[in-house]
Short mmCIF file of N, CA and C in Angstrom, two decimals:
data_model
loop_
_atom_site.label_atom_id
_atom_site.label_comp_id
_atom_site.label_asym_id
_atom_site.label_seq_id
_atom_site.Cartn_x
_atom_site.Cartn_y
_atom_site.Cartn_z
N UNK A 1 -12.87 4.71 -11.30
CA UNK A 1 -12.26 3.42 -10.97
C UNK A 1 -11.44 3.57 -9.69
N UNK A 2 -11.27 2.46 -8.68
CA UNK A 2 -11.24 2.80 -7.41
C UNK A 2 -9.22 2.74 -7.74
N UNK A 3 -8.92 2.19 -8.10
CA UNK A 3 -7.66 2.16 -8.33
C UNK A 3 -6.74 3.48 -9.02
N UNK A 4 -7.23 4.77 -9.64
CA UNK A 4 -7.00 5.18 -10.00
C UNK A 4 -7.02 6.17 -8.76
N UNK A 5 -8.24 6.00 -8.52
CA UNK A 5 -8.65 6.92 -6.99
C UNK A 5 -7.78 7.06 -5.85
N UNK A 6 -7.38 5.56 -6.11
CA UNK A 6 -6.53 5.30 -4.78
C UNK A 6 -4.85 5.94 -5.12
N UNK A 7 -4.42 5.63 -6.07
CA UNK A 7 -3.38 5.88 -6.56
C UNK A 7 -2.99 7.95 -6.75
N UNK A 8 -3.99 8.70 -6.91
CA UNK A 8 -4.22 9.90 -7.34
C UNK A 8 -4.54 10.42 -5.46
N UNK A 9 -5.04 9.85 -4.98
CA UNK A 9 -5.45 10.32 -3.81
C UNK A 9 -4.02 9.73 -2.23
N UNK A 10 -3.09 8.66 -2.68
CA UNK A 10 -2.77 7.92 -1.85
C UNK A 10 -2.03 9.41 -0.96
N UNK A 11 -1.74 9.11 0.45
CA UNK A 11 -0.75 9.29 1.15
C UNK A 11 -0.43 8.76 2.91
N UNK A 12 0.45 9.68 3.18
CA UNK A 12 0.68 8.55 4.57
C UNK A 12 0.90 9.86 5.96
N UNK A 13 1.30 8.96 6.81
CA UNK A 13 1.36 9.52 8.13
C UNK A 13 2.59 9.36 8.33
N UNK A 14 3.34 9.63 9.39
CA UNK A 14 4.83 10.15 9.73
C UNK A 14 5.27 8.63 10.67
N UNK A 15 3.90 8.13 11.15
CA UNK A 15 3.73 6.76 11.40
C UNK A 15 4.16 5.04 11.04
N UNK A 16 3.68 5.54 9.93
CA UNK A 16 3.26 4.77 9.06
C UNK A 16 5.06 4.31 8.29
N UNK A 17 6.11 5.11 7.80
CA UNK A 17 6.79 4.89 7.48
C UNK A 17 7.50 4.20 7.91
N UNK A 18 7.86 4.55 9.62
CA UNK A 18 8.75 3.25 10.23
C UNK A 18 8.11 1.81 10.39
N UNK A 19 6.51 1.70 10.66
CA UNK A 19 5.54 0.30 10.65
C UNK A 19 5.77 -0.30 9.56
N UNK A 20 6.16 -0.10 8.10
CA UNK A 20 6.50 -0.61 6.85
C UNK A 20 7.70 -1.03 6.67
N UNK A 21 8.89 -0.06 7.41
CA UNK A 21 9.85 -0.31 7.26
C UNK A 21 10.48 -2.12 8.59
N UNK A 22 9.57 -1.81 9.28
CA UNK A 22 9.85 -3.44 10.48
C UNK A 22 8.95 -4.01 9.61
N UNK A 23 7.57 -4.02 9.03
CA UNK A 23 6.43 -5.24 8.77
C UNK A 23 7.86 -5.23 7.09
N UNK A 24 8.58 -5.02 6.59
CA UNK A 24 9.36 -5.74 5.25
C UNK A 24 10.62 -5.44 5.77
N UNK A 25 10.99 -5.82 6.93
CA UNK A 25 12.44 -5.82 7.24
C UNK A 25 13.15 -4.52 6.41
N UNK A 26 13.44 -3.55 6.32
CA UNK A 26 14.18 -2.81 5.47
C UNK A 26 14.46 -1.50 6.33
N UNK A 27 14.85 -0.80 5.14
CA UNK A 27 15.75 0.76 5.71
C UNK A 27 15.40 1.41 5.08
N UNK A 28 14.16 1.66 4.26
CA UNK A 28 13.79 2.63 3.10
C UNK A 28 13.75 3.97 3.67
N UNK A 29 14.33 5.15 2.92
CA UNK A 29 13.72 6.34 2.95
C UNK A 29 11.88 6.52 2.59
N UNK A 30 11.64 7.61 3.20
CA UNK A 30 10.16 7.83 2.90
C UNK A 30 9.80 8.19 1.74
N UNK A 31 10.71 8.89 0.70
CA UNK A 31 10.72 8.77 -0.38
C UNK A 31 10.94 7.90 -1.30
N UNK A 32 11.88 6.45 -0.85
CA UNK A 32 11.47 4.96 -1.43
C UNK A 32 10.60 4.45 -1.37
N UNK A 33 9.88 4.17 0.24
CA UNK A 33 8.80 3.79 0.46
C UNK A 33 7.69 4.65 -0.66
N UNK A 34 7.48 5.54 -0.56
CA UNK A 34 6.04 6.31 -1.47
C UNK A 34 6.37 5.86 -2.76
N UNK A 35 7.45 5.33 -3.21
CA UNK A 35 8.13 5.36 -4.99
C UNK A 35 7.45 4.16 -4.72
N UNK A 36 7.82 3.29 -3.98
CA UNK A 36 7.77 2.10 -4.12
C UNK A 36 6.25 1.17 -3.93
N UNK A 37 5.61 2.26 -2.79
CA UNK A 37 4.17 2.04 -3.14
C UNK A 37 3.47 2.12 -4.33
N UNK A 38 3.70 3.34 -4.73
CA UNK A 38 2.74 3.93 -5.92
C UNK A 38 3.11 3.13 -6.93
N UNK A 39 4.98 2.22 -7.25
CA UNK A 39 4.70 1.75 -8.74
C UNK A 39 3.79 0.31 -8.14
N UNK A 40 4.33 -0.12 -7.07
CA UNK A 40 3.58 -1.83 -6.74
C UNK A 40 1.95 -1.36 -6.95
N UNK A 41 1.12 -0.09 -6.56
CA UNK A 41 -0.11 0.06 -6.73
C UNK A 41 -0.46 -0.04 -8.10
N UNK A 42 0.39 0.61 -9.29
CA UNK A 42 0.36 1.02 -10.69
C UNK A 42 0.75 -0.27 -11.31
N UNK A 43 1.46 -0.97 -10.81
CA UNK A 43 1.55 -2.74 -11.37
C UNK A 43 0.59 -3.71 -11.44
N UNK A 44 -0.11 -3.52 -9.83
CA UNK A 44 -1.12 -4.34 -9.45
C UNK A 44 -2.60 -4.32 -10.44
N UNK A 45 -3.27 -5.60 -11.04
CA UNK A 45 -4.50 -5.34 -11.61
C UNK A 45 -5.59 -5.03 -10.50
N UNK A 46 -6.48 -4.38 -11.16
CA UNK A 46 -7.39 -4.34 -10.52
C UNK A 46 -8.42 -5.26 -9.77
N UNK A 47 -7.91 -6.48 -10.04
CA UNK A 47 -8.98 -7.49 -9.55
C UNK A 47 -8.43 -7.60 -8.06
N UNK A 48 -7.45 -7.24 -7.91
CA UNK A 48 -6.28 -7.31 -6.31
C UNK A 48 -6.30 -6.25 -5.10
N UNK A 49 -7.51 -5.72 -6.39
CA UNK A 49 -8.09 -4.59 -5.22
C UNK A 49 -9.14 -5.10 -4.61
N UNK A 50 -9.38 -4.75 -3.26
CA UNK A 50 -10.53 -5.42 -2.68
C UNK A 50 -10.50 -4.74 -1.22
N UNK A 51 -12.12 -4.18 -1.30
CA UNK A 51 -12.72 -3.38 -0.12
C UNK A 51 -13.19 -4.95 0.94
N UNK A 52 -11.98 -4.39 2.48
CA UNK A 52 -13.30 -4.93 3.21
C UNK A 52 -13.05 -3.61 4.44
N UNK A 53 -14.46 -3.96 4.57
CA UNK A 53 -15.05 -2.68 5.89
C UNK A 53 -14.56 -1.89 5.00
N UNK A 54 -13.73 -1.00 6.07
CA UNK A 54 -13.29 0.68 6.02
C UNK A 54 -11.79 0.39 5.19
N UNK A 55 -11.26 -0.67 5.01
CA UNK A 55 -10.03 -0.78 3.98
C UNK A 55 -10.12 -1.33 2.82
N UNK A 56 -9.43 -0.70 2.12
CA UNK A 56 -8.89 -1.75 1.07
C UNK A 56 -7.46 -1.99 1.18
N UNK A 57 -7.38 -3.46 0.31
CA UNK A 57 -6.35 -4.41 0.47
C UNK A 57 -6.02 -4.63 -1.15
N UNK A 58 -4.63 -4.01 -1.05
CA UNK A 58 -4.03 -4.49 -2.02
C UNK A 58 -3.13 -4.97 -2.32
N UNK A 59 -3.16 -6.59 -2.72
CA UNK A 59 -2.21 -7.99 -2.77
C UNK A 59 -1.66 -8.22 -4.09
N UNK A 60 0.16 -7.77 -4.16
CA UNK A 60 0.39 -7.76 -5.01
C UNK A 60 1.58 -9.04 -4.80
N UNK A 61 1.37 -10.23 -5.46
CA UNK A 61 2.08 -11.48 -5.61
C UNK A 61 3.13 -11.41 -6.46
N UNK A 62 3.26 -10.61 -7.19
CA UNK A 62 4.42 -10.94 -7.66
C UNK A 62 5.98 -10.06 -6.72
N UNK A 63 5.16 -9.34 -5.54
CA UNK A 63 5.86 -8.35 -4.84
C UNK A 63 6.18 -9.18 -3.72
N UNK A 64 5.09 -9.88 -3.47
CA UNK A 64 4.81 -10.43 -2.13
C UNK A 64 4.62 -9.68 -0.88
N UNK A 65 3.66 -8.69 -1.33
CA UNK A 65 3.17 -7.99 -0.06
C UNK A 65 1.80 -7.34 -0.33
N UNK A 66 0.78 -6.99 0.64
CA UNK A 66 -0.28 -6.84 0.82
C UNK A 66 -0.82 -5.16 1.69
N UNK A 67 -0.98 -4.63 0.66
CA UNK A 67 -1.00 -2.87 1.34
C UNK A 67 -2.26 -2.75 1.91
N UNK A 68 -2.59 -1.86 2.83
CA UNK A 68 -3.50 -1.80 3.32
C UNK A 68 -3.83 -0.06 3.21
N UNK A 69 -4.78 0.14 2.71
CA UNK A 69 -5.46 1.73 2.57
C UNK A 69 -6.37 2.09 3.26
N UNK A 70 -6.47 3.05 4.00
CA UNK A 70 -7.87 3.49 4.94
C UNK A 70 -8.61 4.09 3.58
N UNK A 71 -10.37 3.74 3.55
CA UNK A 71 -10.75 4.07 2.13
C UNK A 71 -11.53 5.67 2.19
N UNK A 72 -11.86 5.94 3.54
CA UNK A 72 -12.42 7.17 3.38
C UNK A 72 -10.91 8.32 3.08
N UNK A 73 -10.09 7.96 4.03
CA UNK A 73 -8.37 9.14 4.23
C UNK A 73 -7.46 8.69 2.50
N UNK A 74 -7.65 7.49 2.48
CA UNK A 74 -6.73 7.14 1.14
C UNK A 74 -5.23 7.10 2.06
N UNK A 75 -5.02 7.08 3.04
CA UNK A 75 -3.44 7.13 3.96
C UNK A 75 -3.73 5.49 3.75
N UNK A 76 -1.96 5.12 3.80
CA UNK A 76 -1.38 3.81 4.50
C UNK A 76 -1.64 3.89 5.14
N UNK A 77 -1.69 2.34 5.25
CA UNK A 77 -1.94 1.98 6.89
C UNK A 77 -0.96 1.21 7.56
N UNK A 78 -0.78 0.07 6.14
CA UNK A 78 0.31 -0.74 6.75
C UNK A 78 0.72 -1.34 5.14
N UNK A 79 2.01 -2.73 4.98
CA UNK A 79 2.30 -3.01 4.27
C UNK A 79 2.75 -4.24 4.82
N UNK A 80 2.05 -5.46 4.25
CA UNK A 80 2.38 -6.68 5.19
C UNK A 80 3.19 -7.72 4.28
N UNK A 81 3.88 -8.10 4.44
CA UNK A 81 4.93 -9.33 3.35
C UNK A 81 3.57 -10.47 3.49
N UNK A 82 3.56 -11.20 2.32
CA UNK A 82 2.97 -12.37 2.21
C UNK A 82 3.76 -13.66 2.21
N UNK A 83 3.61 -14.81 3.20
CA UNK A 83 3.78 -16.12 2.73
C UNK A 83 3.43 -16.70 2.07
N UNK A 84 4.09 -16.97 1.18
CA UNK A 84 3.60 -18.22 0.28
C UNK A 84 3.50 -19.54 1.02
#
């Protein structure tokens, strides 16, 4: 199951932490940020997973934000706030 995959396999780039921290306004440590990925990934159902191309996108509404996974690396990519 790709969600399990993703979750068991996730990680990030040295990059990637400050791009998350401006795309949700915040100050997280990199160790919040990864906490905070992995439970919003472990919350999210699986139907919110969704491959396009080379990513998957995972839109979690009750968070209001939308993760983005490279699917071959399993790295963040990004973490985008959603408008309602």
């Amino acid at each position: 199951m790709i969600k399990e995959k993703i979750i068991k396999n996730i990680c990030y780039t040295e990059l990637v932490y400050n791009r998350i921290n401006k795309k949700l306004n915040s100050k997280l440590s990199k160790k919040e940020i990864e906490s905070y990925i992995l439970k919003t990934l472990k919350k999210t159902d699986l139907m919110f997973f969704e491959k396009k191309g080379k990513n998957y996108y995972v839109t979690n509404s009750e968070g209001n934000i939308r993760i983005t996974v490279n699917s071959n690396t399993f790295s963040v990519i990004t973490v985008n706030s959603i408008v309602k």
